[in-house]
Short mmCIF file of C-alpha atoms in Angstrom, two decimals:
data_model
loop_
_atom_site.label_atom_id
_atom_site.label_comp_id
_atom_site.label_asym_id
_atom_site.label_seq_id
_atom_site.Cartn_x
_atom_site.Cartn_y
_atom_site.Cartn_z
CA GLN A 156 40.72 43.40 38.83
CA VAL A 157 40.84 40.89 35.96
CA GLU A 158 41.03 37.15 36.37
CA LEU A 159 42.51 35.09 33.55
CA VAL A 160 42.03 31.37 33.17
CA GLU A 161 43.98 29.43 30.55
CA SER A 162 43.29 26.02 29.12
CA GLY A 163 44.31 23.84 26.22
CA GLY A 164 47.90 22.95 26.90
CA GLY A 165 49.24 19.44 26.67
CA TRP A 166 51.58 17.13 24.86
CA VAL A 167 51.97 17.09 21.11
CA GLN A 168 54.38 15.57 18.63
CA PRO A 169 56.60 17.76 16.48
CA GLY A 170 54.61 19.19 13.61
CA GLY A 171 51.40 18.97 15.56
CA SER A 172 48.89 21.59 16.62
CA LEU A 173 47.31 22.84 19.81
CA ARG A 174 44.89 25.60 20.68
CA LEU A 175 45.16 27.54 23.90
CA SER A 176 42.30 29.51 25.40
CA CYS A 177 42.28 32.38 27.84
CA ALA A 178 39.08 33.55 29.43
CA ALA A 179 39.03 36.90 31.17
CA SER A 180 36.53 37.89 33.79
CA PRO A 181 34.63 40.00 34.33
CA THR A 182 33.65 40.40 30.69
CA GLY A 183 32.78 43.59 28.88
CA ARG A 184 36.09 45.37 29.33
CA ASP A 185 38.48 46.62 26.71
CA LEU A 186 41.62 44.58 27.10
CA CYS A 187 44.87 44.00 25.35
CA MET A 188 45.28 40.26 25.65
CA ALA A 189 48.63 38.62 25.07
CA TRP A 190 50.37 35.30 25.21
CA PHE A 191 53.84 34.87 26.66
CA ARG A 192 55.87 31.75 27.19
CA GLN A 193 58.66 30.68 29.44
CA ALA A 194 60.89 27.68 29.01
CA PRO A 195 62.96 26.28 31.89
CA GLY A 196 66.00 28.43 32.53
CA LYS A 197 64.88 31.11 30.10
CA GLU A 198 63.21 34.47 30.45
CA ARG A 199 59.55 34.96 29.77
CA GLU A 200 59.07 36.02 26.16
CA TRP A 201 56.23 37.61 24.30
CA VAL A 202 54.46 35.48 21.70
CA ALA A 203 51.51 37.48 20.39
CA TYR A 204 48.84 39.97 21.34
CA ILE A 205 45.44 41.14 20.23
CA ASN A 206 43.80 44.42 21.07
CA SER A 207 40.12 45.14 21.58
CA TYR A 208 39.75 46.02 17.88
CA GLY A 209 41.19 42.71 16.80
CA ARG A 210 44.55 44.05 15.72
CA THR A 211 47.25 41.44 16.23
CA ASP A 212 50.99 41.21 16.28
CA TYR A 213 53.38 38.29 16.60
CA ALA A 214 56.90 37.52 17.62
CA ASP A 215 59.01 36.65 14.59
CA PHE A 216 59.57 33.09 15.76
CA VAL A 217 55.85 32.27 15.57
CA LYS A 218 54.80 34.22 12.49
CA GLY A 219 53.10 31.96 10.01
CA ARG A 220 52.64 29.21 12.59
CA PHE A 221 50.56 30.74 15.38
CA THR A 222 47.36 32.73 15.17
CA ILE A 223 45.83 34.76 17.97
CA TYR A 224 42.17 35.60 17.78
CA GLY A 225 39.49 36.61 20.20
CA ASP A 226 35.88 36.77 21.13
CA ASN A 227 35.41 40.30 22.38
CA ASP A 228 31.96 39.64 23.79
CA LYS A 229 33.35 36.97 26.05
CA ASN A 230 36.77 38.54 26.58
CA THR A 231 38.36 35.32 25.42
CA ALA A 232 41.59 35.02 23.49
CA PHE A 233 42.77 31.96 21.65
CA LEU A 234 46.19 30.96 20.44
CA GLN A 235 46.09 28.46 17.60
CA MET A 236 49.49 26.85 17.22
CA HIS A 237 50.58 24.83 14.19
CA SER A 238 53.84 23.22 13.13
CA LEU A 239 55.01 22.94 16.70
CA SER A 240 58.64 22.11 17.33
CA PHE A 241 60.71 21.12 20.32
CA GLU A 242 61.65 24.78 20.80
CA ASP A 243 58.02 25.64 21.46
CA THR A 244 58.00 23.61 24.65
CA ALA A 245 57.26 26.02 27.47
CA THR A 246 54.71 27.19 29.96
CA TYR A 247 52.38 29.54 28.14
CA PHE A 248 50.87 32.44 30.03
CA CYS A 249 47.97 34.64 29.15
CA ALA A 250 48.30 38.28 30.15
CA ALA A 251 46.01 41.28 29.96
CA GLU A 252 46.23 45.01 30.22
CA PRO A 253 43.16 47.27 30.39
CA GLY A 254 42.64 49.51 27.41
CA THR A 255 41.82 49.35 23.73
CA GLY A 256 45.38 49.10 22.44
CA CYS A 257 48.44 46.95 22.87
CA TYR A 258 51.61 48.97 23.21
CA SER A 259 54.27 46.75 24.66
CA TRP A 260 55.93 43.39 24.43
CA ASP A 261 57.37 43.76 27.91
CA PRO A 262 55.85 41.41 30.49
CA ALA A 263 56.31 44.10 33.13
CA GLU A 264 53.70 46.22 31.33
CA PHE A 265 50.94 43.68 31.83
CA ASP A 266 49.06 43.84 35.09
CA TYR A 267 47.11 40.61 34.96
CA TRP A 268 48.33 37.07 34.42
CA GLY A 269 46.91 33.60 34.20
CA GLN A 270 48.32 30.63 36.01
CA GLY A 271 50.02 29.22 32.92
CA THR A 272 49.46 26.11 30.86
CA GLN A 273 52.18 23.68 29.87
CA VAL A 274 52.88 22.87 26.23
CA THR A 275 55.25 19.99 25.63
CA VAL A 276 56.43 19.08 22.16
CA SER A 277 58.04 15.70 22.16
CA SER A 278 58.31 12.59 20.07
#
């Protein structure tokens, strides 16, 4: 069993930045850690993931703006978001899947989820 706790959401103006954090417990496990987001009335969509070796991948709509990075010792994943726009407004969820690699963008393939943190981009 893996528990995920997110933090760092909030309100930001267009063009602004936020950093989200996701802490997994217990620590010491190989995890694929990912961020998804879901806007009202829309399906949950994959944003980025990082595997236990630090390899990352991003959805096209965040490339160049978002960076995912982690602290393997603490099983913590961060999502640094820059140049935020109205379209980035959503609830952001951290997800994890045991193992060293990340193999899917499908939310159904992730067994563990955080409670979500709201990101609102508004002027």
